[in-house]
Short mmCIF file of C-alpha atoms in Angstrom, two decimals:
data_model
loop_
_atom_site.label_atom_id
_atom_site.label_comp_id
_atom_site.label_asym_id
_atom_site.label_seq_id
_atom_site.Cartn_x
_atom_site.Cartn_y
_atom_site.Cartn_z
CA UNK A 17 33.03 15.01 -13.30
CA UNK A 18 31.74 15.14 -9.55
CA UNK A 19 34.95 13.15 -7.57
CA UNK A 20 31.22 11.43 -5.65
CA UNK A 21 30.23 9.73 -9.31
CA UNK A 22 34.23 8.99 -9.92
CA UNK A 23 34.40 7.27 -6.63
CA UNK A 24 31.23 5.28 -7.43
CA UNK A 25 32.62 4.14 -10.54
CA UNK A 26 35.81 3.36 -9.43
CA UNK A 27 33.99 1.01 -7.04
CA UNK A 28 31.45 -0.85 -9.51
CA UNK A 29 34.71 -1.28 -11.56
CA UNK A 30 36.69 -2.77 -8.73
CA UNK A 31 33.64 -5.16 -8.15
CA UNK A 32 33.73 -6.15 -11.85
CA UNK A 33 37.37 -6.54 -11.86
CA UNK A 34 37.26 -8.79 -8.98
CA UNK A 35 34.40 -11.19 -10.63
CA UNK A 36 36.41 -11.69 -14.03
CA UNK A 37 39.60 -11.87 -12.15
CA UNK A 38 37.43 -15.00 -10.29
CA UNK A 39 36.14 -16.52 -12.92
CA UNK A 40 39.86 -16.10 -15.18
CA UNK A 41 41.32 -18.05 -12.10
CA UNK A 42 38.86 -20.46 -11.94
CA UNK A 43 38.88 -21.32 -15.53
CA UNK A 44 43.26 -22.18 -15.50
CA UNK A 45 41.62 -24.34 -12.33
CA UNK A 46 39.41 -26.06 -14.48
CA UNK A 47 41.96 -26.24 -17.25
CA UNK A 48 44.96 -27.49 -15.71
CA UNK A 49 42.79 -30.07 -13.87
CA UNK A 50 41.03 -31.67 -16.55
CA UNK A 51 44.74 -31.72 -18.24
CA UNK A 52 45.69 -33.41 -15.19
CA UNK A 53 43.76 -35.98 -14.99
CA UNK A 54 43.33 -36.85 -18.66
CA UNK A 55 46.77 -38.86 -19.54
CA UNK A 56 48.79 -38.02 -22.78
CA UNK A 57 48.01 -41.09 -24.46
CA UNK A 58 43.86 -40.62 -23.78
CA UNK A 59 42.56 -39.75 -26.98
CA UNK A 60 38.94 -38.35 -27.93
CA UNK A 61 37.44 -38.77 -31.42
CA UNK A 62 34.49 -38.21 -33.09
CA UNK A 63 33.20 -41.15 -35.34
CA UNK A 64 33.71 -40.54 -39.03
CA UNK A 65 36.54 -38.20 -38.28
CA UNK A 66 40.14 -37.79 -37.46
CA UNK A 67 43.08 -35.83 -36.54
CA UNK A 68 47.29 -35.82 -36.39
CA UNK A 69 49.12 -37.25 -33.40
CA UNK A 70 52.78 -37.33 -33.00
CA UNK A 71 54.65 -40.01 -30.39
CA UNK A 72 58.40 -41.13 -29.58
CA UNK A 73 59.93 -43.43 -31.48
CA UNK A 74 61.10 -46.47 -29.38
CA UNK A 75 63.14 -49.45 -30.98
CA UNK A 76 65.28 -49.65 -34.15
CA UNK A 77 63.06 -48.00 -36.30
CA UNK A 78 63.86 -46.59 -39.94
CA UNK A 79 60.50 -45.77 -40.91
CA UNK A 80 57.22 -44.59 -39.07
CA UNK A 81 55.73 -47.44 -40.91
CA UNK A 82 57.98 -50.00 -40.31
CA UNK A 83 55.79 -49.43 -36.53
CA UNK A 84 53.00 -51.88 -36.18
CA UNK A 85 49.47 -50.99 -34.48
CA UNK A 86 46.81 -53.50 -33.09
CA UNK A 87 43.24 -51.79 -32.48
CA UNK A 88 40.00 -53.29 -30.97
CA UNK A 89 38.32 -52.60 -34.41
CA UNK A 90 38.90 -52.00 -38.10
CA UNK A 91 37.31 -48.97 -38.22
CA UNK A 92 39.82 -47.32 -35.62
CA UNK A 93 43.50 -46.87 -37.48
CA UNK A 94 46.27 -45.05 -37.14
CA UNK A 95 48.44 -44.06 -40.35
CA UNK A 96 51.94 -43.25 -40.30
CA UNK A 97 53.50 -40.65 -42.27
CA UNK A 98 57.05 -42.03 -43.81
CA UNK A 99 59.19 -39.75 -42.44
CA UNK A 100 61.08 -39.95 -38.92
CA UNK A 101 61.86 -36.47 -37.66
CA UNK A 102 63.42 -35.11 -34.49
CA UNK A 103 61.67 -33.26 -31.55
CA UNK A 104 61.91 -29.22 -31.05
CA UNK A 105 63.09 -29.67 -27.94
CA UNK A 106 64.66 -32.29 -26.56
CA UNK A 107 65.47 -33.59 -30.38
CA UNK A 108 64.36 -37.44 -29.56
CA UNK A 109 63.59 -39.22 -32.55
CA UNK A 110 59.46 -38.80 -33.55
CA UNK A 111 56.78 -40.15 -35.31
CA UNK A 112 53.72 -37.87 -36.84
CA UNK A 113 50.49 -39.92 -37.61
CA UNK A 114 46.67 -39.58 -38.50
CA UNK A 115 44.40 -40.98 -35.76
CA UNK A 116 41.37 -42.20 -37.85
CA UNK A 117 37.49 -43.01 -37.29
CA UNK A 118 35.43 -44.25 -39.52
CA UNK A 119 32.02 -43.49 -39.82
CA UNK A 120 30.32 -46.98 -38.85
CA UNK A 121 32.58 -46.68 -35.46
CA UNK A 122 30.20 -47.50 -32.43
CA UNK A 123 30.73 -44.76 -29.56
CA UNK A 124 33.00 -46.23 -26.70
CA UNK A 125 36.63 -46.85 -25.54
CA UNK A 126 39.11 -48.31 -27.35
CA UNK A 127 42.58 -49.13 -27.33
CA UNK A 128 45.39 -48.83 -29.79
CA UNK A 129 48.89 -50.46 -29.21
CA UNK A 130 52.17 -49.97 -30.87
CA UNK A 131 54.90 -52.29 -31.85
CA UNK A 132 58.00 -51.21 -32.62
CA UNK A 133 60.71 -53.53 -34.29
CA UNK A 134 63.33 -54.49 -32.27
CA UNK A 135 62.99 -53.76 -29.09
CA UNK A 136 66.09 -54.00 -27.19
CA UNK A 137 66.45 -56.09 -23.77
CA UNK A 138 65.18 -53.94 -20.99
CA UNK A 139 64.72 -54.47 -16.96
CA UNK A 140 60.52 -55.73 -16.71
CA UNK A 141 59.67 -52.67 -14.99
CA UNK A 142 61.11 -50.45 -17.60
CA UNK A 143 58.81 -52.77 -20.22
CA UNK A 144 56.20 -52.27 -18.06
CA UNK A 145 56.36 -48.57 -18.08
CA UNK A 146 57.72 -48.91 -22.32
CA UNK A 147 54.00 -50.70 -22.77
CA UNK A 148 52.14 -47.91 -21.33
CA UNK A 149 53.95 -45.62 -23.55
CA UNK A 150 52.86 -47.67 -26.88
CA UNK A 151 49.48 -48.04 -25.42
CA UNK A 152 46.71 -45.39 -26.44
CA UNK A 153 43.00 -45.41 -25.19
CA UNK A 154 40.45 -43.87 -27.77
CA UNK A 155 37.30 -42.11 -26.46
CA UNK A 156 35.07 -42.54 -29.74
CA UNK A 157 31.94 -39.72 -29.60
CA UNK A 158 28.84 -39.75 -31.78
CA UNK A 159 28.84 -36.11 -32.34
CA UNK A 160 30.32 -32.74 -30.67
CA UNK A 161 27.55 -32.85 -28.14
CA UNK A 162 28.79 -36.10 -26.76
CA UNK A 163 32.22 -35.24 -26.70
CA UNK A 164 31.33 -32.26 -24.66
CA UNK A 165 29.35 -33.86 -22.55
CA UNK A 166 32.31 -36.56 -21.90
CA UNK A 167 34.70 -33.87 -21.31
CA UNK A 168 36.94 -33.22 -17.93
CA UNK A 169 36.61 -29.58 -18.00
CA UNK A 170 33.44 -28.48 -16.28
CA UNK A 171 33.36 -25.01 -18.25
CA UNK A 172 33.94 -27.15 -21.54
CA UNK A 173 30.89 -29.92 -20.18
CA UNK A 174 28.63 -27.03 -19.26
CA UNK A 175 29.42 -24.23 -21.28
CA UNK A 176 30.68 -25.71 -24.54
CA UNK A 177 34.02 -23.53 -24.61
CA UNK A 178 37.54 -24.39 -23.63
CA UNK A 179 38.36 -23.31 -20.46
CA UNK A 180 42.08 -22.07 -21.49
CA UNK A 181 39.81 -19.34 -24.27
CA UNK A 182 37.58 -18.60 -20.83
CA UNK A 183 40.92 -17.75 -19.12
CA UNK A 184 42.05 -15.53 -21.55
CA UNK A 185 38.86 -13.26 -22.29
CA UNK A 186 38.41 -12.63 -18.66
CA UNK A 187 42.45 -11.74 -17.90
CA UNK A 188 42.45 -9.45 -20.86
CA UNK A 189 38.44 -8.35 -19.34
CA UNK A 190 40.52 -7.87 -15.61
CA UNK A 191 43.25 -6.25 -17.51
CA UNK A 192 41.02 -3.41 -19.12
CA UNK A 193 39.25 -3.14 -16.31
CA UNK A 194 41.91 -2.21 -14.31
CA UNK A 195 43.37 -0.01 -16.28
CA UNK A 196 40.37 2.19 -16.07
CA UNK A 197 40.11 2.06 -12.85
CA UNK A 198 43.80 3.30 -12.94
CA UNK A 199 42.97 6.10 -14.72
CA UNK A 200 39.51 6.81 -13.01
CA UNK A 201 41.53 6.72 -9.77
CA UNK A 202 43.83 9.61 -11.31
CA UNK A 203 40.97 12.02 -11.82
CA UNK A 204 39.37 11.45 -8.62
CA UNK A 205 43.24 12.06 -7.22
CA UNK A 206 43.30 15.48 -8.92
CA UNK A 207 39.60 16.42 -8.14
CA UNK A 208 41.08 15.79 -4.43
CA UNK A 209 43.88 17.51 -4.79
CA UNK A 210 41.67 21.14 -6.10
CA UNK A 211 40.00 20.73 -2.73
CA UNK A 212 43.26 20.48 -0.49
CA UNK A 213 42.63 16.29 0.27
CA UNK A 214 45.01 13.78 -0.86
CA UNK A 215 45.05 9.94 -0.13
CA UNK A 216 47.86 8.28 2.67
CA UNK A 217 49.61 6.17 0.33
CA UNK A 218 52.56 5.00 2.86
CA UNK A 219 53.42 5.21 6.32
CA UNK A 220 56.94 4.08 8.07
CA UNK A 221 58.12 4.03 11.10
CA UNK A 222 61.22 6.18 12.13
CA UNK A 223 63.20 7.02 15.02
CA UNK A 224 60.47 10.12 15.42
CA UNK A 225 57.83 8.51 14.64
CA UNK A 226 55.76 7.77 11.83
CA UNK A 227 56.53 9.05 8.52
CA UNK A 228 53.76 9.54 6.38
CA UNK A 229 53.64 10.01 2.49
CA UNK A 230 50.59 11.90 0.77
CA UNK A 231 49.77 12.60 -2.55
CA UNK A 232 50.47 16.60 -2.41
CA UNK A 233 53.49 18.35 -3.50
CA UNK A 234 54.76 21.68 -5.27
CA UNK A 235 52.35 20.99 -8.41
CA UNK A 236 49.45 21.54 -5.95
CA UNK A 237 50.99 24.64 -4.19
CA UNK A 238 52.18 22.82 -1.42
CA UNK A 239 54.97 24.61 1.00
CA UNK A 240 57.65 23.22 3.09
CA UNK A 241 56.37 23.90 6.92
CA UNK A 242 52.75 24.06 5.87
CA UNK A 243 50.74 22.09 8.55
CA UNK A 244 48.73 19.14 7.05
CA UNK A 245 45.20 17.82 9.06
CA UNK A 246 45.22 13.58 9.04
CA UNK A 247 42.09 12.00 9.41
CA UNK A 248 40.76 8.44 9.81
CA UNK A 249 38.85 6.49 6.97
CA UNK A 250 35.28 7.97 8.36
CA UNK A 251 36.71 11.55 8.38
CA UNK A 252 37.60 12.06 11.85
CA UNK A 253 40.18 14.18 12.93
CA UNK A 254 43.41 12.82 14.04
CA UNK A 255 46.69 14.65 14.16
CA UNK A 256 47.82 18.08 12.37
CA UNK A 257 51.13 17.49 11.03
CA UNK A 258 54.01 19.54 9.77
CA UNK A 259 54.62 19.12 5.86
CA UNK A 260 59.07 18.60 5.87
CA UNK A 261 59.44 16.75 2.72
CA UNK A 262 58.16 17.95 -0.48
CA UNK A 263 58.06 16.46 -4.18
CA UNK A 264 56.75 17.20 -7.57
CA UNK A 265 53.43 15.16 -6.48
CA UNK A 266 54.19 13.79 -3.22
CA UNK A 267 54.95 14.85 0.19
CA UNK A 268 55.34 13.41 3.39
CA UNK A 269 55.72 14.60 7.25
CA UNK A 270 56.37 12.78 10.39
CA UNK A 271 53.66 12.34 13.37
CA UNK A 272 54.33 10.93 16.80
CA UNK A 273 51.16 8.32 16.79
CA UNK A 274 50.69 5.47 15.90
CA UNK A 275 47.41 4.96 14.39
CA UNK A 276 48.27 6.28 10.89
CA UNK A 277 47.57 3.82 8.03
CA UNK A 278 47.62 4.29 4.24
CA UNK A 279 43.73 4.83 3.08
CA UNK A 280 43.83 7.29 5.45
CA UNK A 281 43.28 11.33 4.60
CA UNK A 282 45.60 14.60 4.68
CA UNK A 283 43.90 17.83 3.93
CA UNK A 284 45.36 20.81 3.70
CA UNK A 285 44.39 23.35 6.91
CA UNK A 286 45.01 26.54 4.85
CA UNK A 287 42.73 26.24 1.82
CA UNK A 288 43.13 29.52 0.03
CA UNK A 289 46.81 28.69 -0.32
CA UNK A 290 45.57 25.95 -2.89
CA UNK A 291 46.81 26.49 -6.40
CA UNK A 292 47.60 23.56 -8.77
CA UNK A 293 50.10 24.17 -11.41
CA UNK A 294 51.05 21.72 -14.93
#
């Protein structure tokens, strides 16, 4: 393929690359600040449906249902299962429960509240913070649509998805993008290479001057002592150079200005000399 219609891919690729790397970024943004501001114990429900929640255990408490709960209506309950069991990772003492809805359920907020059986005697600002803990507010929706429409996440609001499943289609979008633009910029690096050009990839400064690293070397016939034209991103001639070190792909010589930066070109000033070997 012509290295002109390479190039031109390479850069409608970068392009798209850089949009779904955006919008990936953007959507964790979105994410992490709807999870931010939407506390642990705010709860969203559809009417006439429901869904398992787990909590810590506080109290002397035997039995998930030996826990008492006070709602704003009848048709808003939360069922224990029997069983205590401990958390995966900090292995605190945990209840599992079924947050439920029913049907008749006017949308609006509600509130649940816990009460645990013997409490013991805490300071009034731990009891203040302890009542937050047992207190739950329930965001009751008429349908999906509502819900939606009620929700933090401007991608969820607007676009009905979650923004953490936006994240990850674009990243793994960025991520195959990029890799063929990897290997698109590979060819066009060869198709260079067959007409004696190779991109500066690295310059350093020495006690010489500048050292500067190309991407020529003994595959592509290159010789130690060969001299090497450098020239500026719009192709104008800058230095000629003397190859000293060579590689299996890479090469590098040192120059005595300073205006050298990687992007730039090195072409090779003997061009029949130009043989590429596997």
């Amino acid at each position: 393929m012509d290295k002109n219609r390479l190039m031109h891919k390479r850069v409608i690729l970068g392009r798209i690359c850089l949009f779904v790397s955006i919008v990936a970024m953007i959507s964790v943004l979105d994410g992490l600040t709807a999870a931010h501001r939407k506390p642990d114990n705010d709860l969203d429900i559809i009417a006439g449906r429901s869904f398992k929640i787990t909590g810590n255990v506080y109290g002397n408490v035997k039995s998930a249902r030996d826990i008492g709960v006070v709602s704003d209506s009848t048709e808003l309950a939360l069922n224990f299962d029997k069983d205590i069991f401990s958390g995966y990772f900090l292995g605190v003492e945990m209840w599992r429960g079924e947050l439920q809805a029913g049907p008749d359920l006017k949308p609006g907020r509600y509130h649940l509240r816990l009460i645990p059986p013997d409490l013991p005697e805490i300071k009034p600002d731990d009891r203040q913070k302890l009542e937050s803990l047992l207190s739950y507010t329930v965001n009751v929706y008429a349908d999906a649509g509502a819900q939606r429409q009620g929700s933090l996440s401007l991608i969820n609001r607007y676009a009905g998805v979650s923004p953490w499943f936006t994240a990850l289609g674009f990243f793994l979008a960025a991520l195959s993008t990029g890799a063929w633009i990897f290997v698109i910029s590979g060819k066009i690096e060869d198709e260079m290479a067959k007409q004696g050009f190779a991109e500066i990839y690295r310059v350093s400064k020495n006690s010489g001057g500048l050292e500067v690293f190309f991407g020529l070397g003994k595959r592509h016939g290159l010789e130690p002592g060969e001299k090497i034209g450098l020239f500026n991103a719009s192709g104008d001639f800058l230095k000629e150079m003397v190859v000293e070190t060579i590689g299996k792909e890479t090469s590098s010589g040192v120059v005595d200005i300073l205006s050298i930066r990687p992007g730039f070109l090195a072409a090779r000033m003997n061009p029949s000399s130009m043989e590429i070997s596997s």
